[in-house]
Each structure stands twice: as C-alpha cells, then as structure tokens.
Amino acid sequence: MPYRALAPHLHGAADAVLKYFIANHGIKNSNIVVEEGVDPNVEFAPTFTLTTDDKELICIEILENLYPPEIKDFVLGCKNHSVPAKLYCALLSEPEDQVETRAYQFATDNGIGLLGVDPANYGIRKINNNALSLSLGGLRTFKMGDYPSSYRAALQSAIDTFKNGNPGKGCLDVYQEIEHLTRRIGKRAASISGGLRSTASFNWDTQAWANIAEFLKTHLDTTVCKCPDLRPQLFNRIIGMTEYRNDVGHKPKTLAKRIERDRLAKTRFEGAMDELLILINASKPLRLKP
Amino acid sequence: MKSQNLREIDIDLIDRNPDNPRIIFRPDELSSLMASIRKHGVQVPISVYRKEGRYILIDGERRWRSSIKLNRKTIPALIQEEPDPLNNLLLMFNIHALREQWDLLTIATKLPKVIDLLRSRLGKQPTEREISEETGLAFAVIRRCKLLIELPQKHKDTILKELQKPKSQQQLTEDFFIEMERSLKTVENNMPSVVEEFGKETIREALISKYKAGTINNRVDFRQIAKIARASNVGADTRRAQNSLTKLFTKENSYSISDAFEESVGTAYVERDLLTTLTTAARQMALFEHSTLDAEIINALSQLRLEIDRLLEGE
C-alpha cells in the first residue's frame, strides 16, 4: 500500500491488518482508501477507510500507543458531524502486553474496536471487537434514574439497539413505550367519571395510536383527571411523532443519505426519550399500574 | 537559490524526497506536531521543487505527513528551482543541521553519498573540513557518523529498530555503539592481538550481550576499556591488562568493565592522577611565600603534611 503519513516501521503491521479486514468483511479493493479524510469537517485521516455495502465506514488506525490526542478528536468529530464510521485501533504490541485500563475504558465507552498486532509475525488478535458507529455513539447521556424502574430495562435495550447500528429499531422501541403509555392513559381516563368529555365508544387497544392521541387531545378533562400537565400541546407533539412510528428506514444508498439518516435518527431518539419522560411525569396523578 | 515563491499547494501533489536522510518518524513526535498544526496551522512553509507536474519535498516532511493525517488539502510551500543531486542533499543537511537534532544514523546513511558527490565536484577526496563546511555538520558529528557507517549492517538494523521507539525506551542506541566502537578502535591500535584472538564481531556480540544482561550498565564504561588498552601509558602491567580484556570479551561470564579496570589498571590510573595533582600543587605552592598564606590554606597544608609524613614514614 502506498503510505504517505504512516511511519515506515508500521507498514508491515498495516498491511497485515488490512488483509485481515478484507478477509473478514469481504471489502472490494475499490472500496478501500488509504490516509484520506472521512469528512471535510473531521480533522483526521485514518490509515484505512473501508466502505461496506451498507455505506458504513470502517476506519482503521495503526498505533504504537493508545490513544494519541488525534484519535480522541476523530471520535468527537465523527460524533459531532454524524459520520457513520466504526473505528478500529490496531495496536502494535506483544501478545502478553496488557492494555492500560484507562485506554480500554475509553475504547469501551466510545465503541472503538481494539486489535493487537504481534510485531514479530504480524499475527492479529482481538482485544475488544465491539466497534460501534460513531455517528450513533454521540447519543446524549440519559439519566436512567429519572425514569420509573419498570421502564429502565426496555429503554436501556433501546439505547443499545440504537448504538449497535440499528437506529430505526432503537427509535421504534421508544415510540412503542410512548404508544403503550398513551393507550393506558386513555383507558384510565375512560374509567374516571367525567374524565373524558365525549361518551363515544372507543377501542383503546385497537385504534390507531394517532387517533388515540388526537382523541385525548380533544376530550381529556385534565381537571377531572387531576393531571394538568397532560395538555393538548403534549398530545400534539405525540401526534407528530406517530408518523415516524413505522419509519424504521431502508438501507441508505449513499454515504450522504446514511449521514442524514443517522443525524435524523439521533434527533428523533433523543426527542422521543424526552417526550416519554414528560408523559410519564404528566400522567403520574392517574396512578397507572405498570 | 536563484528564485523561490510562496504558494498554498495541493497536498496530494507532493512527493517525499527519496534523498531525505531522515528515515525515522516517531508517531509520538508527529502527534505533538499535529496538535500544534491543528491549533495554529502550518506556520513555517515547507520547501519543494517542481518536477514533472508534481512537487518534491526539500524540507518539511514531518509537517507534510502531519497535514495529511489532519485531512488538510493544501499546505503553504516555498517553491524553489530543482537543485542538482549534490545541492539537493546539501540543502537538506544544512536545513536540518542548523535547526534540529537529527538521529545520527540518518545522517550516516546519506553521508557516503555526499562524500562521493563532493569527490566528483572537487576532483579529490574531500577533507573533514570541506565536508563540514558543505553540510553544516560539526567535525565531531562527522566522526561519530563514520563510526556508525563502518558498523556491520545487522547492527545498523538494530539501531534503526531502536530509533523507531520513543527515546525513553531506546536501549541499544547510537551512543552505545559509538562508545563501543571508539573503545574497540583503541584496543585495536594498542593491543591488536586481543582483537585478533576473538575477532571484532565476537567482541561486539559479547559486549552487547553483557549490556543486555546488565553486567555492563553504563555505556560510558566503555571509555574504561580504552584506558585498559592504554595500560602502558600509565606504566601498568600490559600482560595483566590483556588478560583482563580477554576475560571481559568472553561472553560466558559476568565479568564487567569495572572488574576488568580495577583488576588491571585502576590503581595505576589513580597513581597517575595523584602524581599529576601533586606535581601541579607543588608547582603552585612554589609561587607563594609564608607571609602571603591565609589561615585556611595553612590548615589545608598542615593536613597534607600529615598525610605525606604517614606515607613517607611507611616507606
């Protein structure tokens, strides 16, 4: 490979790592670039960038020491600009060398894959192979303690699904929690005398989620139900969300579309998490059973 | 240079100069440079010359490499005229000799080519002064380089491998080999039979092995080998000195340079130093009169007289 910036003594290790990725990911030669940036806004050019059929970028950096400051800047840059790159750091080290705990933690926290390259024979070993898309890893940190315990496992699973490369499904999982709660609010209000201003019969289990939210927006009597925060504006926001409910998305055809999809998914996921918390708190006076 | 102009040029149109003596680019050093470029940009333009629609680097390979890593598309460059092969090399030597500390091996690798090209230009073997004037390198640096040039290739490879490590982790450094080679040259000149007995390479292997094992723990100790080889200069027993060197150059023991020095010439060098000190002191004392001495000197002289009396009476 024609390296320009990589130190000459790391060339052998770099060749071995590239061969390993080609063998394991079936990347075509035309989808491999050497020492080129992944995005004009990200000030770093990894040693290799491989593009998968899903328009995901696999970035590989060959290192002697974990982690030079430029790696941290790269991670931050990809998160900020929603670049769908998975980063692998290939570390030149003896098999018995231990990765420093702090460095290992940094890799885990940021979804960076770690490989060890034996300098004697360029044998590759996995240290931590859990590389996640950095565009999705930039998700805001949520305080799980703010959510009732009955929600926490499902929400944590939604976050993991999102970060593990399935943002559409992650969003869907949160939307389902909101939908389920909306239906329970309707049922509960209907069981309170005068809780709804309409006597029309309504199937809370089978009606479309958007219709339920629309109905509650119009007919919920917040005074009788003693839940003043379940305002029409909140239901309006939920109605707006229902149109994304099944928008899990198809595989993006270009890198630009993937960046756009991830950026949108991040905004939607964070928005849905926030609205769920607002809805949970607003419906507390109804004393819903989990 | 006849003319040069400053321009922002496409980073992808630049190629490294195959004659650049610098061959080591430590990632940790590039990392610091990248941090600086990210913050302040490339403050000092690189130097290039134009060739066949592209640009060849004269100066600034680290800035160029760092800029590639930082995903920069252009870099400020001074564009010069294409130099002839000798000037191409000399330019790089002068730029770097004046500005930064190069690894000696990188200079040593290119120095023979400079000497060859100078020989063609001058029509004779260039003197050290001429090499120094043309390259900007000090005499001492040229001599140290020559010691490295003469090393067998496998040791040069060892140095190269060490140089790629961060400085704090380097063990068999250029300085180690330079000190060892210097001392072996002295042994070769003063006690050639010892070197002939083992062969120079076997001696190197033994000393490297002892250094790695910690039997030799300071590369400056090699200077004591030279002192042992010059045993006759201090009136020490040369046969004993030869025996000590023979034992030292044998791989399979834990006999150190200090052991060899103490057993052979240590006392002789102490005596010589004492003699030098006493002779100098006697010469200086002759310049004083009793009336000019202050109490401190009188006290020191009294103590010295006690030691002198003790030694002479013991005789």
XYZ file of C-alpha atoms in Angstrom, chain B residues 55-228:
174
model
C 6.382 18.794 -6.211
C 9.303 17.124 -4.432
C 9.972 17.942 -0.793
C 13.206 19.604 0.183
C 12.245 20.496 3.711
C 9.154 19.834 5.853
C 8.399 16.130 5.565
C 7.023 15.965 9.115
C 4.759 18.971 8.513
C 3.584 17.374 5.253
C 2.907 13.995 6.914
C 1.084 15.666 9.824
C -1.033 17.714 7.431
C -2.071 14.548 5.568
C -3.123 12.986 8.877
C -5.074 16.120 9.714
C -7.051 15.813 6.476
C -5.713 19.108 5.152
C -5.999 19.636 1.423
C -3.320 22.291 0.947
C -0.115 23.393 2.647
C 1.953 26.596 2.365
C 5.135 25.943 0.408
C 8.151 27.798 -0.874
C 8.647 26.620 -4.436
C 12.278 26.562 -5.455
C 14.137 25.610 -8.584
C 15.180 21.991 -8.913
C 18.620 21.592 -7.319
C 21.347 19.309 -8.717
C 21.790 15.997 -6.814
C 24.585 17.290 -4.544
C 22.787 20.531 -3.748
C 19.606 18.578 -3.109
C 21.374 16.613 -0.379
C 23.387 19.532 0.975
C 20.282 21.684 1.268
C 18.650 19.103 3.478
C 21.755 18.626 5.585
C 22.130 22.358 6.131
C 18.469 22.957 6.879
C 18.396 20.218 9.480
C 21.876 20.568 10.936
C 21.095 24.164 11.800
C 17.584 23.688 13.057
C 17.030 20.360 14.730
C 18.668 17.289 16.122
C 18.655 14.501 13.580
C 19.240 10.895 14.510
C 22.889 10.258 13.665
C 22.188 7.086 11.742
C 20.025 9.022 9.297
C 22.972 11.334 8.582
C 25.419 8.441 8.488
C 23.327 6.667 5.856
C 23.499 9.587 3.441
C 26.995 10.849 4.259
C 28.824 8.423 1.893
C 26.688 9.750 -0.990
C 27.572 13.333 -0.057
C 31.252 12.400 0.086
C 31.034 10.694 -3.328
C 29.321 13.678 -4.943
C 31.803 16.077 -3.311
C 34.687 13.951 -4.573
C 33.305 14.284 -8.120
C 32.912 18.025 -7.751
C 36.324 18.669 -6.150
C 38.231 16.051 -8.112
C 39.769 14.745 -4.876
C 38.802 13.094 -1.593
C 37.102 15.839 0.484
C 38.689 16.670 3.818
C 36.683 16.672 7.040
C 36.745 20.464 6.965
C 35.288 20.519 3.454
C 32.561 18.039 4.404
C 31.814 20.115 7.471
C 31.645 23.384 5.516
C 29.349 21.922 2.873
C 26.987 20.035 5.163
C 26.961 22.319 8.181
C 27.862 19.344 10.393
C 30.456 19.716 13.165
C 33.676 17.653 12.928
C 32.636 15.610 15.934
C 29.344 14.695 14.286
C 31.104 13.608 11.092
C 33.474 11.399 13.086
C 30.629 9.841 15.031
C 28.811 9.186 11.773
C 31.849 7.466 10.334
C 31.891 5.046 13.272
C 28.266 4.156 12.524
C 28.876 3.818 8.766
C 31.565 1.206 9.440
C 29.287 -0.960 11.583
C 28.102 -4.285 10.119
C 24.607 -3.976 8.619
C 22.929 -6.087 11.308
C 23.947 -3.582 13.989
C 22.701 -0.699 11.833
C 19.393 -2.559 11.584
C 19.350 -2.890 15.376
C 19.887 0.860 15.775
C 17.158 1.586 13.240
C 14.737 -0.614 15.142
C 15.648 1.118 18.419
C 15.273 4.566 16.871
C 11.687 3.816 15.990
C 10.885 3.509 19.682
C 10.221 6.596 21.812
C 13.563 7.938 23.066
C 12.896 6.880 26.652
C 12.529 3.240 25.595
C 15.652 3.018 23.444
C 18.346 0.686 24.787
C 20.957 -0.154 22.139
C 21.259 3.421 20.984
C 23.567 5.164 18.544
C 25.576 6.418 21.532
C 26.008 2.874 22.813
C 27.525 1.727 19.523
C 29.637 4.859 19.145
C 31.148 4.443 22.628
C 31.743 0.736 21.998
C 33.345 1.304 18.597
C 35.601 4.038 19.900
C 36.895 1.803 22.680
C 37.409 -1.117 20.291
C 39.419 1.102 17.944
C 41.719 1.966 20.844
C 42.108 -1.716 21.709
C 42.819 -2.470 18.049
C 45.535 0.192 17.956
C 47.163 -0.625 21.288
C 46.581 -4.345 21.770
C 45.849 -5.724 18.300
C 46.491 -9.307 19.405
C 43.431 -9.229 21.683
C 41.150 -8.206 18.817
C 42.795 -10.759 16.511
C 42.253 -13.508 19.069
C 38.464 -13.051 19.202
C 37.566 -11.156 16.057
C 35.900 -7.758 16.345
C 32.380 -9.033 15.757
C 32.654 -11.669 18.504
C 33.793 -8.942 20.899
C 30.829 -6.757 19.917
C 28.441 -9.643 20.494
C 29.941 -10.323 23.935
C 29.690 -6.679 24.978
C 26.123 -6.315 23.664
C 25.140 -9.473 25.492
C 26.671 -8.162 28.745
C 24.929 -4.815 28.276
C 21.593 -6.504 27.790
C 22.213 -8.682 30.857
C 23.072 -5.636 32.959
C 26.692 -6.730 33.542
C 27.600 -3.516 31.775
C 25.127 -0.919 32.928
C 26.535 2.335 31.640
C 27.673 2.987 28.092
C 30.254 5.493 29.368
C 32.026 2.491 30.978
C 33.350 1.673 27.510
C 35.832 4.507 27.998
C 37.486 2.353 30.663
C 38.173 -0.328 28.032
C 40.214 2.257 26.128
C 42.097 3.050 29.334
C 42.875 -0.635 29.876
